[in-house]
Short mmCIF file of C-alpha atoms in Angstrom, two decimals:
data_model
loop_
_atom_site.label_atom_id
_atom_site.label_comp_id
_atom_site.label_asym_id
_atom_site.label_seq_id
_atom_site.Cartn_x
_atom_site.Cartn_y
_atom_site.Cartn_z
CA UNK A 20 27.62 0.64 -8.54
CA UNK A 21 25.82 0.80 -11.31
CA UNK A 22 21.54 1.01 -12.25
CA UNK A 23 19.16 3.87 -13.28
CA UNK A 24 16.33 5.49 -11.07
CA UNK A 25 13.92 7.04 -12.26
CA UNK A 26 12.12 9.91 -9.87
CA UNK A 27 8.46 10.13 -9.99
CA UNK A 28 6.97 14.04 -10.98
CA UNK A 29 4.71 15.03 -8.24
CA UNK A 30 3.94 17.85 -5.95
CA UNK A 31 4.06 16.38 -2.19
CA UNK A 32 2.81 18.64 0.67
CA UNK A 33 2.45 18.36 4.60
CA UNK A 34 -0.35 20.87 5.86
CA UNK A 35 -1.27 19.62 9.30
CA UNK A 36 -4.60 21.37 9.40
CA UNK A 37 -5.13 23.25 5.96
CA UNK A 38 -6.14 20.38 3.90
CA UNK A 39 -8.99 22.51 2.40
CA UNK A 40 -6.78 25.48 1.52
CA UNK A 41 -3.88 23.10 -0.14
CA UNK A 42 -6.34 21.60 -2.51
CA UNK A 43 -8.07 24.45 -3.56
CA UNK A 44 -4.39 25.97 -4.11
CA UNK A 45 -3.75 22.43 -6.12
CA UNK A 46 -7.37 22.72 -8.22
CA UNK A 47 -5.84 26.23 -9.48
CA UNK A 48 -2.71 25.18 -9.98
CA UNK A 49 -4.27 22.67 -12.56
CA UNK A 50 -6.61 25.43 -14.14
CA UNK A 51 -9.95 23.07 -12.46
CA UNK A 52 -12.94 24.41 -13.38
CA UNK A 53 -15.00 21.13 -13.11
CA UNK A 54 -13.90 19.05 -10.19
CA UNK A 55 -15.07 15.31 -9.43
CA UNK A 56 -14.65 14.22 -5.74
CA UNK A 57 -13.81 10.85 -5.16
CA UNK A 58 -14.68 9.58 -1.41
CA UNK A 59 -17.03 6.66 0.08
CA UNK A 60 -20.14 7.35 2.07
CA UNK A 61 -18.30 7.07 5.28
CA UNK A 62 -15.72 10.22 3.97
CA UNK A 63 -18.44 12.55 2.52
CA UNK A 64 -18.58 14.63 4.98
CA UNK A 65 -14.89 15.32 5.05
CA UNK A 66 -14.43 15.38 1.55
CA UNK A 67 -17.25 18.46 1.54
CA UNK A 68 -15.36 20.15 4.20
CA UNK A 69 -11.99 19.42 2.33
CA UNK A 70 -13.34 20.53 -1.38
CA UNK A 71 -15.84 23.20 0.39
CA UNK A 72 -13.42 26.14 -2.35
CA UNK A 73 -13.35 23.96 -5.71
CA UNK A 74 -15.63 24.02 -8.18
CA UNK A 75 -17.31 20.43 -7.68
CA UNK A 76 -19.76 19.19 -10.73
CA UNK A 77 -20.17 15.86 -9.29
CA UNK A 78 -19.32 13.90 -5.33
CA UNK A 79 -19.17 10.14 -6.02
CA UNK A 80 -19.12 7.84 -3.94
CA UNK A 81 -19.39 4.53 -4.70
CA UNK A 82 -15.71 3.07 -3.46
CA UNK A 83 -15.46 -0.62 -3.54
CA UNK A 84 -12.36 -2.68 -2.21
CA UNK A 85 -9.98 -3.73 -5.08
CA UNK A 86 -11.67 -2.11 -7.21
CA UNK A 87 -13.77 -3.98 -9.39
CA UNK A 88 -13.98 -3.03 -13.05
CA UNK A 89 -17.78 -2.74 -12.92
CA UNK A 90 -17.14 0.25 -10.71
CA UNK A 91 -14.50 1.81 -12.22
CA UNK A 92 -16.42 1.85 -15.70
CA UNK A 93 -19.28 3.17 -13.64
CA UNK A 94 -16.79 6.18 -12.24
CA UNK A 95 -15.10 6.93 -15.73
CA UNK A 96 -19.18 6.96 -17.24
CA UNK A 97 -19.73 9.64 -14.37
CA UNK A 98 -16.49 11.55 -15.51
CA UNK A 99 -17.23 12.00 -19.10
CA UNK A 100 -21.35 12.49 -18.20
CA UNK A 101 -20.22 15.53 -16.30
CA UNK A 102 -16.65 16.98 -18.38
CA UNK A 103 -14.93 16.53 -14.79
CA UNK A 104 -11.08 18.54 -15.49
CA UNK A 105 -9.43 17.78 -12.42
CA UNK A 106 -10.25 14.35 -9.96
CA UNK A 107 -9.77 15.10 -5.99
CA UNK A 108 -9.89 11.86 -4.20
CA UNK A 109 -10.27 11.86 -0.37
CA UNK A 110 -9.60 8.58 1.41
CA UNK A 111 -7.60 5.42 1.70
CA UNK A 112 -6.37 3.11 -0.79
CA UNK A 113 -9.67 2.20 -2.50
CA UNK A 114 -10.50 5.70 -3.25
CA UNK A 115 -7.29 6.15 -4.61
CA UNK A 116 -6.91 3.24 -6.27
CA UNK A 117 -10.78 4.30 -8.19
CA UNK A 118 -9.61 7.39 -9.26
CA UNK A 119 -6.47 5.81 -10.65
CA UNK A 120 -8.78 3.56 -13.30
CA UNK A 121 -10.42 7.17 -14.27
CA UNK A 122 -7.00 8.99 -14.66
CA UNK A 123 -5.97 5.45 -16.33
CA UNK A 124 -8.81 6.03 -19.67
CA UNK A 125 -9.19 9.70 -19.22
CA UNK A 126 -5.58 11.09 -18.51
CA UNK A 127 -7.47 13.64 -15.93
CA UNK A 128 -5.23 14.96 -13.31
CA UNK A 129 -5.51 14.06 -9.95
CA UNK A 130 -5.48 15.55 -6.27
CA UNK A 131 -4.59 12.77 -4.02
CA UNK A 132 -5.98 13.44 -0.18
CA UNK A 133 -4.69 9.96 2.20
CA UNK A 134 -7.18 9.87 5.06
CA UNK A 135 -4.86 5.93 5.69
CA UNK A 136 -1.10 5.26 4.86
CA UNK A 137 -1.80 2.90 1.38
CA UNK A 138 0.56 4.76 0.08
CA UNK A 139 -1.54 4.31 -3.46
CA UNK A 140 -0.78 8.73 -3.63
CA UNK A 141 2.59 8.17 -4.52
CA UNK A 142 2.55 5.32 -7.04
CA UNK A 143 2.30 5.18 -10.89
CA UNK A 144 0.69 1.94 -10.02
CA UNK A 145 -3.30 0.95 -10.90
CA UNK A 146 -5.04 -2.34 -9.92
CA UNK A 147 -8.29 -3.64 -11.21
CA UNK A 148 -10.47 -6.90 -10.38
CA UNK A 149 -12.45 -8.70 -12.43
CA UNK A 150 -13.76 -12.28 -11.91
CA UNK A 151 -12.33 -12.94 -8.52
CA UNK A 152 -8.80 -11.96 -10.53
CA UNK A 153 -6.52 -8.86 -9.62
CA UNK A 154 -4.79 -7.28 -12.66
CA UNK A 155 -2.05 -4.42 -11.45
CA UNK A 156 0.06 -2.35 -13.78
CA UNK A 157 1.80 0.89 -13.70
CA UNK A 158 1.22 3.95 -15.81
CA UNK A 159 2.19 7.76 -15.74
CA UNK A 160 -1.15 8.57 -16.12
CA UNK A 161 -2.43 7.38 -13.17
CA UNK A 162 -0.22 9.03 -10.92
CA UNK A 163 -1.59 12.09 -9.04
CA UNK A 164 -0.13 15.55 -9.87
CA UNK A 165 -0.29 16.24 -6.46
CA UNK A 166 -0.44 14.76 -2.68
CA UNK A 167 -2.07 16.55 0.34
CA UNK A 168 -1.20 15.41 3.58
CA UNK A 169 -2.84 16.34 6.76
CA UNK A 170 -2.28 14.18 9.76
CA UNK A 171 -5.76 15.43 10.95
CA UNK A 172 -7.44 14.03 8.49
CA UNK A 173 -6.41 10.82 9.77
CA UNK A 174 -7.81 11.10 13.78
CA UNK A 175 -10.58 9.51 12.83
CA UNK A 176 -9.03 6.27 11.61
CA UNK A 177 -9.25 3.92 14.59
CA UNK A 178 -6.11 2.38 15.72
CA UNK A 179 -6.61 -1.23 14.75
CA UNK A 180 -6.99 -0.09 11.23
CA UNK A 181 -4.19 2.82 11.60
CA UNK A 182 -1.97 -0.02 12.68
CA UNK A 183 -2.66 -2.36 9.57
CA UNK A 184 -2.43 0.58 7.67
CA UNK A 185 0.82 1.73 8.36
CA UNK A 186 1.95 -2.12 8.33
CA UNK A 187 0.76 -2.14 4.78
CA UNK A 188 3.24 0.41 4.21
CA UNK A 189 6.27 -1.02 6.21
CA UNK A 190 5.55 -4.01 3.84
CA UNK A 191 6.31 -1.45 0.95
CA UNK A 192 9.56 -0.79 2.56
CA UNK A 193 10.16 -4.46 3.32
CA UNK A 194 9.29 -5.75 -0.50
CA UNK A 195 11.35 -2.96 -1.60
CA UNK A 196 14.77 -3.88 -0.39
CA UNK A 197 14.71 -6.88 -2.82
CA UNK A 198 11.83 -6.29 -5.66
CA UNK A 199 11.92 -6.78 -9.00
CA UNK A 200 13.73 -3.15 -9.82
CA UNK A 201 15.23 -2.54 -6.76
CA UNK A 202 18.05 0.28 -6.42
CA UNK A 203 20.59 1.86 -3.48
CA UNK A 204 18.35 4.65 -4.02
CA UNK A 205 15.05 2.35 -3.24
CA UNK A 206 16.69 0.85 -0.62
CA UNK A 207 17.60 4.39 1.10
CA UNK A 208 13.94 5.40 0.85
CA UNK A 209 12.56 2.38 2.46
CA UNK A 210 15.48 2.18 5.10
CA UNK A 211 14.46 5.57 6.33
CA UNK A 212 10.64 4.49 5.62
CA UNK A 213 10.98 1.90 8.33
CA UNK A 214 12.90 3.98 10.90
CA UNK A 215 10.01 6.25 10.41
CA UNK A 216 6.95 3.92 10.66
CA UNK A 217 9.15 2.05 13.55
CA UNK A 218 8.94 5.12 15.85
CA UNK A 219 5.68 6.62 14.53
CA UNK A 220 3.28 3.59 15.00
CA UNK A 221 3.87 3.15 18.24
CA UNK A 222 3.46 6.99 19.39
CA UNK A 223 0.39 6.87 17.27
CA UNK A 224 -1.18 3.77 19.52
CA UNK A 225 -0.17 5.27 22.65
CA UNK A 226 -1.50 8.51 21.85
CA UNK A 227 -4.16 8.72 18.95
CA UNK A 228 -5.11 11.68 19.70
CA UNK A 229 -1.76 13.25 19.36
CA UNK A 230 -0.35 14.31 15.99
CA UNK A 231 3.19 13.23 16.19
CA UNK A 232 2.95 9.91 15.68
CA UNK A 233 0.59 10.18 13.00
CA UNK A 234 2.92 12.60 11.04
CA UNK A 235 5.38 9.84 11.23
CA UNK A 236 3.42 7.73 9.94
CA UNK A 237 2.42 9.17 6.99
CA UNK A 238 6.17 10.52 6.34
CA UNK A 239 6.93 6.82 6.81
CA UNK A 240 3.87 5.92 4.44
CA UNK A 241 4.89 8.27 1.70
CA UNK A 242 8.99 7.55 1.39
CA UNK A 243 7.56 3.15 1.39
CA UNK A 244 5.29 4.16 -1.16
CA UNK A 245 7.74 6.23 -3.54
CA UNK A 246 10.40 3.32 -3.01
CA UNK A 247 7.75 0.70 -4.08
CA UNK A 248 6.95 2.60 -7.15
CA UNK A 249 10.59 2.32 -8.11
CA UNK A 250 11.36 -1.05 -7.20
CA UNK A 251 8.23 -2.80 -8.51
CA UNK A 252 6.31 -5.48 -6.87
CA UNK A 253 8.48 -8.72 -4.92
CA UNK A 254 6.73 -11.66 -3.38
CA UNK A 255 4.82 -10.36 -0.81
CA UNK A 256 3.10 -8.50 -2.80
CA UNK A 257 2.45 -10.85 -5.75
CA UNK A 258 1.10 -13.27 -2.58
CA UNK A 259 -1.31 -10.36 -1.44
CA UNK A 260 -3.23 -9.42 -4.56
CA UNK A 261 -3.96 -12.81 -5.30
CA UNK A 262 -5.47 -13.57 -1.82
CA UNK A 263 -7.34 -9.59 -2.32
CA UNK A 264 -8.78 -10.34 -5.30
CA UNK A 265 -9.68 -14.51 -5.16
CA UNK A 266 -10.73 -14.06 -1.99
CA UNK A 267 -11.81 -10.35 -1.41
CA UNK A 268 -9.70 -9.95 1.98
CA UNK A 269 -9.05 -6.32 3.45
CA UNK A 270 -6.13 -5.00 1.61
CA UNK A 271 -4.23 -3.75 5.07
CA UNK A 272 -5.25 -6.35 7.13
CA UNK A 273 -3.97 -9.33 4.52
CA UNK A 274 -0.55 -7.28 3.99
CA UNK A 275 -0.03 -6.91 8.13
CA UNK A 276 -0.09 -10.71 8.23
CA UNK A 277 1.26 -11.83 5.26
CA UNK A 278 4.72 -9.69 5.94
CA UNK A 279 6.79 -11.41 8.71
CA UNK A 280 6.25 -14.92 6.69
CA UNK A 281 7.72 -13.77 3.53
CA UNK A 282 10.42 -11.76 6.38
CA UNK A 283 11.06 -14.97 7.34
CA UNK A 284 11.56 -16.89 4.34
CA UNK A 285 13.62 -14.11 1.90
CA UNK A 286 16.19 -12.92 4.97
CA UNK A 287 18.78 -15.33 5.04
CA UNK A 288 18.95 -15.17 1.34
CA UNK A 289 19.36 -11.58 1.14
CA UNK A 290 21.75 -10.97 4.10
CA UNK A 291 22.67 -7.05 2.80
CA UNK A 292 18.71 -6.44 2.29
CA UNK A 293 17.92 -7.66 6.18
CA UNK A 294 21.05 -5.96 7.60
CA UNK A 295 19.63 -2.77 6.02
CA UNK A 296 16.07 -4.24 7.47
CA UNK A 297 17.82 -4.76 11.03
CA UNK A 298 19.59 -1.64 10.94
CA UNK A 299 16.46 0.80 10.43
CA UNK A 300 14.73 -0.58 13.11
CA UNK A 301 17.60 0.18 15.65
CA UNK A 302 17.30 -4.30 16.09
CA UNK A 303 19.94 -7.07 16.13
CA UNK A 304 17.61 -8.75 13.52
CA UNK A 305 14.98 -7.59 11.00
CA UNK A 306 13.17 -10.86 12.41
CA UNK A 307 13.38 -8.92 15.70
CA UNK A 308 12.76 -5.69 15.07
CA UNK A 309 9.38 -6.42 12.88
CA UNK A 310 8.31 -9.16 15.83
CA UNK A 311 9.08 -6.30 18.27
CA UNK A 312 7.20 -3.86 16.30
CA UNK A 313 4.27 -5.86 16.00
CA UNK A 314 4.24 -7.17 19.97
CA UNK A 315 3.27 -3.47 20.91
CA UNK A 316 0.78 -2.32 18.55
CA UNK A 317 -1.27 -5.44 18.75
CA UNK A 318 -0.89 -6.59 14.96
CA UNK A 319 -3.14 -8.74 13.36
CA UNK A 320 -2.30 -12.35 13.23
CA UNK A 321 -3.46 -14.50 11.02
CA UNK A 322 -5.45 -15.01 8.03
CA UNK A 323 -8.19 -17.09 9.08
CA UNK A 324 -9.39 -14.02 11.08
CA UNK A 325 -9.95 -12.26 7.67
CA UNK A 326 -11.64 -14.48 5.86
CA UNK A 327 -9.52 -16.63 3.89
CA UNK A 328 -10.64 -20.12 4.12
CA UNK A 329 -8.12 -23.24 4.97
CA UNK A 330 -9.51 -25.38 1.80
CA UNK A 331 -8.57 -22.11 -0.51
CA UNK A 332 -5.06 -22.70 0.93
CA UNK A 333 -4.11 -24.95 -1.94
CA UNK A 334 -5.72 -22.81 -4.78
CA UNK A 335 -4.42 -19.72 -3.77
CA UNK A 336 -0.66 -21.25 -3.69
CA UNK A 337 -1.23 -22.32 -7.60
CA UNK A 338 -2.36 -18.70 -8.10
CA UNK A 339 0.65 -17.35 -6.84
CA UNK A 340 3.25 -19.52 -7.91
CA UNK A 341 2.78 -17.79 -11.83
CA UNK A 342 3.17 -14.22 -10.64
CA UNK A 343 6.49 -15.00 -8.19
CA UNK A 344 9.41 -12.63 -9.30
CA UNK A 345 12.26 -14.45 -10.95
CA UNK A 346 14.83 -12.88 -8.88
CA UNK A 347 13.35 -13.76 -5.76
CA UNK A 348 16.30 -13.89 -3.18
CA UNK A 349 15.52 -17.15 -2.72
CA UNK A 350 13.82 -20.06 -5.12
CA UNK A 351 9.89 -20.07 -4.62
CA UNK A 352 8.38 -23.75 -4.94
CA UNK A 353 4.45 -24.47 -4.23
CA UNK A 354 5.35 -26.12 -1.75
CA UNK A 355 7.23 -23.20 -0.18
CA UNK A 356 4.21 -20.98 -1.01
CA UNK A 357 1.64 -23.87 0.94
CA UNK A 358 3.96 -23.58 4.07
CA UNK A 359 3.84 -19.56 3.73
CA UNK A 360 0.43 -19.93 3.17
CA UNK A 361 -0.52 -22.34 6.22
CA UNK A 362 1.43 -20.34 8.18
CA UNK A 363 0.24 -16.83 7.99
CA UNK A 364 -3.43 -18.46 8.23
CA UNK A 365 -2.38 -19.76 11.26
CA UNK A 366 -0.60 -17.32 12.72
CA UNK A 367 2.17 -19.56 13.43
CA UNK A 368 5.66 -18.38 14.19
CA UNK A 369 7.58 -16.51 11.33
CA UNK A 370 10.78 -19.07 12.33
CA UNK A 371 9.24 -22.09 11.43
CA UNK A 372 9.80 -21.10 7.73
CA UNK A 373 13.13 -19.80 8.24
CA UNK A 374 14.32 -23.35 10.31
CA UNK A 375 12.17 -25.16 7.23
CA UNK A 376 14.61 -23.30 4.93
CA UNK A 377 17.51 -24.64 6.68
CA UNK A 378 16.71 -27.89 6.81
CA UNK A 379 16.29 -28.17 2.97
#
């Protein structure tokens, strides 16, 4: 056994219900004194009751998916306008992701507050778009100094979207057991990641008022996000923030479909990765277990229900094909990446890639 892991530094805390008082402890921790909040139109009103004890100079709120450079220029203009000291984001991914391209120029600290499972809070990862084009990259700067995580904050988030969400992170876990700079360490984080998501997700559809399942959740959320970090980005991902940022699909949504395909095609190449897989989600399979999974939450489907069109089917597979990891489990053709494609905007069965894969 032999690699190197590196261990992100970050304060991480769980405060079911005292959101408000962790982040003003977190402000003063980080000598604020001139706090931007970071939250879309639809969170201002629980960002103000989150940040009602820091010392706010300026509440913006101009979030845009995938964040588009013309925003984030707009956000870091707002920054320096007002000498913000400390950034205190409140949100999903989006907001996150924004106050990750101010930390990125700036180097200003930031208080992460999830109101989804992205998982963007426990990254050193940033992602721009420009000209229908997604750029990612990873930086110390951009990771926050420290994570608040309230389950309540999360009540709100209707189930549909709570269960792309938290599928979004299980894909973390997933891409994670054979990415780019994957480790036994990585691979224990996302094992444990998927156990936890596994038994959360469901709890959390059957009862979304109830806070156990949502705690699970975001446990599960955080361990798929640190193991991500580490490991680096395989092919589901790669596949994702092309079709995000060519064709503007919802980030969750796109990842929720997208992950039983590339399942499907990577598991027989990677038969210690999809024991692990198979193991954490107590199935004889990780085919089964993620099918399972998705059978009682009501998953979404396909792609054609979020907007991606079947004549950018082609395209997008050319788009991809440059950005596939070279030590893939498995050799990644176009073709390969058309049949991926076609399927997930179908919705077609998972298996039909995985017989495909026999056969040739």
């Amino acid at each position: 056994m032999r690699f190197q892991h590196e261990t992100l530094p970050q304060r991480v805390g769980f405060t079911p219900g005292d959101a408000a008082a962790a982040v003003e402890a977190e402000v003063k921790r980080l000598r604020g004194r001139r706090v931007m909040v970071i939250a879309s139109t639809a969170e201002a009103d629980l960002a103000g009751r989150v940040t009602a004890d820091v010392p706010v100079v300026l509440r913006h709120e101009e979030v845009v998916m995938h964040v588009p450079v013309a925003a984030a220029e707009r956000a870091r203009a707002a920054a320096a306008t007002h000498e913000a000291d400390v950034l205190v984001c409140v949100g999903g991914g989006s907001t996150t992701g924004l106050a990750k391209a101010v930390a990125l120029t700036s180097g200003l600290p930031i208080v992460a507050v999830p109101t989804t499972y992205a998982g963007s809070e426990a990254t050193s990862v940033w992602g721009l778009t420009e000209r229908a084009r997604k750029t990612t990259g990873t930086d110390p700067r951009v990771l926050p100094r420290a994570i608040v995580y309230d389950a309540t904050l999360t009540l709100s988030l209707p189930v549909a979207m709570s269960v792309a969400s938290a599928l979004n992170a299980l894909a973390h876990c997933v891409d994670s057991m054979w990415a780019p700079r994957t480790d036994p360490i990585d691979q224990a984080l996302a094992g444990e990641g998927i156990r936890a998501l596994a038994a959360g997700l469901p709890a959390l559809v059957a009862e979304p008022t109830a806070l156990a399942g949502r705690e699970q959740v975001l446990y599960g959320a955080y361990l798929s996000a640190v193991a991500f970090s580490s490991a680096g980005s395989g092919l589901h991902h790669k596949i994702c923030h092309v079709l995000g940022g060519a064709y503007n699909l919802p980030h969750a949504q796109t990842h929720a479909v997208v992950l039983p395909y590339v399942l499907a095609f990577n598991a027989a190449a990677a038969p210690e990765a999809e024991h692990r897989i198979a193991e954490a989600f107590g199935a004889a399979s990780a085919h089964d277990g993620l099918n399972r999974l998705r059978g009682a939450v009501n998953a979404p489907r396909a792609l054609r229900d979020h907007g991606l069109a079947e004549a950018d089917i082609d395209d997008a597979a050319h788009a991809i094909l440059g950005s596939v990891p070279a030590n893939n489990p498995r050799p990644v053709t176009l073709l390969d990446l058309r049949r991926i494609l076609r399927a997930a905007w179908q919705g077609a069965d998972p298996l039909t890639l995985e017989k495909d894969g026999e056969e040739n």
